[in-house]
Coordinates of C-alpha atoms in Angstrom, one line a residue:
M1 CA -2.8 26.7 -0.3
S2 CA -1.3 23.2 0.1
S3 CA 0.5 22.2 3.3
P4 CA 3.2 19.6 3.4
T5 CA 2.3 16.6 5.4
P6 CA 5.5 14.8 6.4
V7 CA 4.1 12.6 9.2
Q8 CA 1.1 11.4 7.1
S9 CA 3.3 10.8 4.0
F10 CA 6.1 9.0 6.0
I11 CA 3.6 6.7 7.8
G12 CA 1.7 6.2 4.5
G13 CA 5.0 5.2 2.8
V14 CA 5.7 2.6 5.5
G15 CA 2.2 1.3 5.1
L16 CA 2.6 0.9 1.3
S17 CA 5.5 -1.6 2.0
L18 CA 3.3 -4.0 4.0
P19 CA 0.8 -5.1 1.3
V20 CA 3.7 -5.2 -1.2
H21 CA 5.5 -7.6 1.0
A22 CA 2.4 -9.7 1.9
L23 CA 1.6 -10.2 -1.8
L24 CA 5.2 -11.2 -2.5
L25 CA 5.3 -13.8 0.3
L26 CA 1.8 -15.3 -0.2
N27 CA 1.4 -15.1 -4.0
G28 CA 5.0 -14.6 -5.2
N29 CA 4.0 -11.5 -7.2
V30 CA 5.3 -8.0 -7.6
F31 CA 2.9 -5.2 -6.6
G32 CA 3.0 -3.3 -9.9
I33 CA -0.2 -1.4 -10.5
S34 CA 0.4 -0.8 -14.2
G35 CA 1.0 -4.5 -14.7
F36 CA -2.2 -5.4 -12.8
V37 CA -4.2 -3.1 -15.1
H38 CA -2.7 -4.5 -18.3
R39 CA -3.2 -8.1 -17.2
A40 CA -6.7 -7.4 -15.8
V41 CA -7.7 -6.1 -19.3
L42 CA -6.5 -9.5 -20.6
C43 CA -9.0 -11.2 -18.2
G44 CA -6.4 -12.1 -15.5
K45 CA -8.4 -13.0 -12.5
E46 CA -5.8 -12.2 -9.8
P47 CA -4.8 -8.8 -11.2
A48 CA -8.5 -7.9 -11.5
F49 CA -9.1 -8.7 -7.8
T50 CA -6.1 -6.4 -6.9
I51 CA -7.7 -3.6 -9.0
L52 CA -11.0 -4.3 -7.3
G53 CA -9.3 -4.0 -3.9
L54 CA -7.9 -0.6 -5.0
I55 CA -11.4 0.5 -6.1
L56 CA -13.0 -0.7 -2.9
G57 CA -10.3 1.2 -1.0
G58 CA -11.2 4.4 -2.9
A59 CA -14.9 3.8 -2.1
Y60 CA -14.2 3.4 1.6
I61 CA -12.1 6.5 1.6
G62 CA -14.8 8.5 -0.2
L63 CA -17.4 7.3 2.3
L64 CA -15.0 8.1 5.2
E65 CA -14.2 11.6 4.0
G66 CA -17.6 12.4 2.7
H67 CA -16.3 14.0 -0.5
G68 CA -14.0 13.3 -3.4
P69 CA -10.5 14.6 -4.1
S70 CA -10.0 18.0 -5.6
P71 CA -11.0 18.2 -9.3
F72 CA -8.2 18.3 -11.8
Q73 CA -7.0 21.8 -12.5
H74 CA -6.3 21.0 -16.1
G75 CA -8.5 20.7 -19.1
I76 CA -9.7 17.3 -20.3
G77 CA -7.3 17.3 -23.2
R78 CA -4.2 17.6 -21.0
V79 CA -5.5 15.0 -18.6
A80 CA -6.3 12.6 -21.4
L81 CA -2.9 13.1 -22.9
S82 CA -1.3 12.6 -19.5
G83 CA -3.3 9.3 -19.0
F84 CA -2.3 8.0 -22.4
L85 CA 1.4 8.7 -21.9
V86 CA 1.4 7.2 -18.4
G87 CA -0.4 4.1 -19.6
F88 CA 1.7 3.6 -22.7
G89 CA 4.9 4.5 -21.0
S90 CA 4.3 2.1 -18.1
K91 CA 3.5 -0.7 -20.6
L92 CA 6.8 -0.1 -22.5
S93 CA 8.9 0.2 -19.4
N94 CA 7.1 -2.7 -17.7
G95 CA 6.4 -0.7 -14.5
C96 CA 5.5 2.6 -12.8
T97 CA 6.0 4.2 -9.4
S98 CA 4.9 1.1 -7.5
G99 CA 6.6 -1.5 -9.6
H100 CA 9.8 0.2 -10.2
M101 CA 10.3 2.8 -7.4
I102 CA 9.0 0.7 -4.5
C103 CA 9.3 -2.9 -5.5
G104 CA 12.2 -2.6 -7.9
L105 CA 14.4 -0.4 -5.8
S106 CA 13.8 -2.7 -2.8
R107 CA 15.4 -5.5 -4.8
L108 CA 18.3 -3.3 -5.7
S109 CA 17.4 -3.6 -9.3
L110 CA 19.6 -1.5 -11.7
R111 CA 16.8 -1.7 -14.3
S112 CA 14.3 -0.1 -11.8
L113 CA 16.9 2.5 -10.7
V114 CA 17.3 3.6 -14.3
A115 CA 13.5 3.7 -14.9
T116 CA 12.9 5.7 -11.6
L117 CA 15.6 8.2 -12.4
T118 CA 14.3 8.6 -15.9
F119 CA 10.7 9.3 -15.0
F120 CA 11.6 11.6 -12.2
V121 CA 13.9 13.6 -14.5
T122 CA 11.4 13.8 -17.4
G123 CA 8.7 14.6 -14.9
V124 CA 10.7 17.6 -13.5
I125 CA 11.5 18.8 -17.0
T126 CA 7.9 18.6 -18.0
V127 CA 6.7 20.6 -15.0
Q128 CA 9.4 23.3 -15.7
L129 CA 8.5 23.6 -19.4
L130 CA 4.8 23.2 -19.1
P131 CA 4.1 24.6 -15.6
S132 CA 0.8 24.3 -13.8
E133 CA -0.9 26.9 -11.7
L134 CA 0.0 25.4 -8.3
P135 CA -0.9 26.8 -4.9
S136 CA 1.9 28.2 -2.7
A137 CA 3.0 25.8 0.0
G138 CA 1.5 26.5 3.4
I139 CA 2.6 25.8 6.9
T140 CA 3.8 22.2 7.5
D141 CA 1.1 20.0 9.0
W142 CA 2.7 17.6 11.5
S143 CA -0.6 15.9 12.4
L144 CA -2.2 12.6 11.2
G145 CA -4.9 14.6 9.5
P146 CA -8.7 14.4 10.3
H147 CA -9.0 10.8 9.0
G148 CA -5.5 9.5 9.6
K149 CA -6.4 7.4 12.7
A150 CA -9.3 5.7 10.9
L151 CA -7.2 4.9 7.9
L152 CA -4.4 3.5 10.1
A153 CA -6.8 1.5 12.2
T154 CA -8.3 -0.1 9.1
Q155 CA -4.9 -0.9 7.7
V156 CA -3.8 -2.5 11.0
V157 CA -6.8 -4.8 10.8
I158 CA -6.0 -5.8 7.2
S159 CA -2.3 -6.3 8.1
A160 CA -3.3 -8.5 11.1
L161 CA -5.5 -10.7 8.9
L162 CA -2.7 -11.1 6.3
S163 CA -0.2 -11.8 9.0
S164 CA -2.5 -14.6 10.4
L165 CA -2.7 -16.0 6.9
L166 CA 1.1 -15.9 6.6
T167 CA 1.3 -17.9 9.8
T168 CA -1.3 -20.5 8.9
S169 CA 0.0 -20.9 5.4
R170 CA 3.5 -22.0 6.3
P171 CA 2.6 -25.6 7.2
A172 CA 0.2 -25.8 4.2
A173 CA 3.0 -24.7 1.9
K174 CA 5.0 -27.7 2.9
D175 CA 2.1 -30.0 2.3
A176 CA 1.9 -30.9 -1.4
S177 CA -1.6 -32.5 -0.8
A178 CA -3.2 -29.2 0.3
P179 CA -6.3 -28.6 -1.8
Q180 CA -5.5 -26.5 -4.8
E181 CA -9.0 -24.9 -5.0
S182 CA -8.7 -23.5 -1.5
R183 CA -5.3 -22.0 -2.3
S184 CA -6.7 -20.4 -5.4
I185 CA -9.5 -18.7 -3.4
S186 CA -6.9 -17.6 -0.8
R187 CA -4.7 -16.1 -3.5
L188 CA -7.7 -14.1 -4.8
L189 CA -8.5 -12.9 -1.3
V190 CA -4.9 -11.8 -0.8
C191 CA -5.0 -9.8 -4.0
L192 CA -8.2 -8.1 -2.8
A193 CA -6.9 -7.4 0.7
T194 CA -3.5 -6.1 -0.5
G195 CA -5.1 -3.8 -3.1
L196 CA -7.4 -2.4 -0.4
E197 CA -4.6 -1.9 2.1
F198 CA -2.4 -0.2 -0.6
A199 CA -5.2 2.3 -1.4
L200 CA -5.6 3.2 2.3
A201 CA -1.9 3.8 2.8
L202 CA -1.7 5.8 -0.4
R203 CA -4.5 8.1 0.8
L204 CA -2.9 8.5 4.2
S205 CA 0.2 9.7 2.5
N206 CA -1.8 12.3 0.6
L207 CA 0.1 11.4 -2.6
S208 CA -3.2 10.4 -4.2
E209 CA -3.5 14.2 -4.8
P210 CA -2.0 15.2 -8.2
T211 CA -1.3 18.7 -7.0
R212 CA 1.2 17.3 -4.4
V213 CA 3.0 15.3 -7.0
L214 CA 3.3 18.3 -9.3
S215 CA 4.4 20.5 -6.4
F216 CA 7.2 18.1 -5.6
L217 CA 8.3 18.0 -9.2
S218 CA 8.4 21.8 -9.3
L219 CA 11.6 21.6 -7.1
P220 CA 12.6 23.4 -3.9
F221 CA 13.2 26.8 -5.5
S222 CA 9.5 27.0 -6.4
P223 CA 7.1 28.7 -3.8
S224 CA 4.8 25.7 -4.5
F225 CA 7.3 23.0 -3.6
D226 CA 5.8 20.3 -1.4
P227 CA 8.3 17.7 -0.1
S228 CA 5.6 15.1 0.9
L229 CA 6.6 12.7 -1.8
A230 CA 10.2 12.6 -0.4
F231 CA 8.8 11.7 3.0
L232 CA 6.7 8.9 1.4
A233 CA 9.9 7.5 -0.2
A234 CA 11.7 7.8 3.1
G235 CA 9.1 5.6 4.7
A236 CA 8.5 3.2 1.8
L237 CA 12.0 2.5 0.4
P238 CA 14.0 1.5 3.6
T239 CA 11.0 -0.6 4.9
S240 CA 10.4 -2.4 1.7
T241 CA 14.2 -3.0 1.1
I242 CA 14.6 -4.5 4.6
L243 CA 11.6 -6.7 4.2
Y244 CA 12.7 -8.0 0.8
Q245 CA 16.4 -8.4 1.6
F246 CA 16.0 -10.1 4.9
F247 CA 12.5 -11.5 5.2
R248 CA 11.6 -12.9 1.7
G249 CA 11.9 -16.5 2.9
S250 CA 12.6 -19.4 0.5
E251 CA 11.3 -17.6 -2.6
K252 CA 8.4 -20.0 -2.8
P253 CA 4.9 -18.5 -2.6
L254 CA 3.1 -19.8 0.6
L255 CA -0.1 -20.1 -1.3
G256 CA 1.3 -22.0 -4.2
G257 CA 2.0 -20.9 -7.8
R258 CA 5.2 -19.5 -9.3
W259 CA 7.6 -17.1 -7.8
T260 CA 7.4 -14.3 -10.4
I261 CA 9.8 -11.8 -8.9
P262 CA 12.2 -10.6 -11.7
K263 CA 15.9 -11.4 -11.3
G264 CA 18.2 -8.7 -12.8
G265 CA 17.4 -7.8 -16.4
V266 CA 19.0 -5.4 -18.8
F267 CA 18.0 -1.9 -19.4
D268 CA 17.5 -0.8 -23.0
M269 CA 15.9 2.0 -25.0
K270 CA 12.5 0.4 -24.6
L271 CA 12.8 0.8 -20.8
I272 CA 14.3 4.3 -21.0
G273 CA 11.8 5.5 -23.6
G274 CA 8.8 4.1 -21.8
A275 CA 9.9 5.6 -18.5
A276 CA 10.5 8.9 -20.2
L277 CA 7.0 8.9 -21.6
F278 CA 5.6 7.9 -18.2
G279 CA 7.5 10.9 -16.7
V280 CA 6.1 13.3 -19.2
G281 CA 2.6 12.1 -18.5
W282 CA 3.3 12.3 -14.8
G283 CA 4.5 15.8 -15.1
L284 CA 1.6 17.0 -17.2
A285 CA -1.1 16.3 -14.6
G286 CA 0.4 14.5 -11.7
I287 CA -1.5 11.3 -12.3
C288 CA -0.5 7.6 -12.1
R289 CA -2.3 4.4 -12.7
K290 CA -4.2 4.0 -9.4
P291 CA -8.0 3.7 -9.6
L292 CA -10.0 5.5 -7.0
I293 CA -13.7 5.6 -6.2
H294 CA -14.9 8.6 -4.4
V295 CA -18.1 10.2 -3.3
R296 CA -19.2 13.5 -4.9
D297 CA -22.6 15.0 -4.8
G298 CA -24.0 11.9 -3.3
Q299 CA -22.8 9.6 -6.1
L300 CA -19.9 7.2 -6.4
M301 CA -17.5 8.3 -9.1
V302 CA -14.3 6.6 -10.5
S303 CA -11.1 8.5 -11.3
R304 CA -7.6 7.3 -12.1
I305 CA -4.9 8.8 -9.8

């Protein structure tokens, strides 16, 4: 039995917005996990450090909880197909749930709105046509959970460190003579820290569990329906929108480099087709492109959630 966790999911959603905005201000980058994965494969140093931060976050979570997430309820074939569709679809559409739903919608991007609606619709259709054996929803859990306070406290520490870097970087950003090497190292550390913080917020929200995603996509008429994803969105979208629309500054990265935030863009069949494939993969097993290390049977193991 799975219990909806509105408080944890809402606070986790708010927490997701903080590293997203920190990466934007300091490095001038979109926090898009699928993009990080693709560029890390091509030997991109900064994307690789962000992925490393996500992995370290998973390792910390596994050590904190003492066990890994629940095993996939589907066979390896379905999970592999799901992973392929999610990866290929996010490549075609140039984004996934983090890049389009959180970052894109906060910029009021029509392109991201189309992509988000597309992968939600295809995800729902997939769950209806190829249903999973989901547990019935239990009594709503209004607590922070057994590890919520520890996750929040760790995220507060990371946010405080990033905030101090924001403060100290503002004078340096105006100084063209600031050493480029120190800025490069700082950018890598920001990538690492924001990836770690994002992982902690995602775990607090409980949406790192594929079953919760599938339960949400099963819609309210299902006895398995879990609205936790809606509470995550209720925390993440208003917060990230306010931060982007009113606190994005001069659109010049404080640690140097280019401001790579997209402006507008058209939506075409490549975007829609990619988002549709992503949604089908999402609905097959409830997974997205988020690496997670966890502890199981005394060993560190890597999975992609």
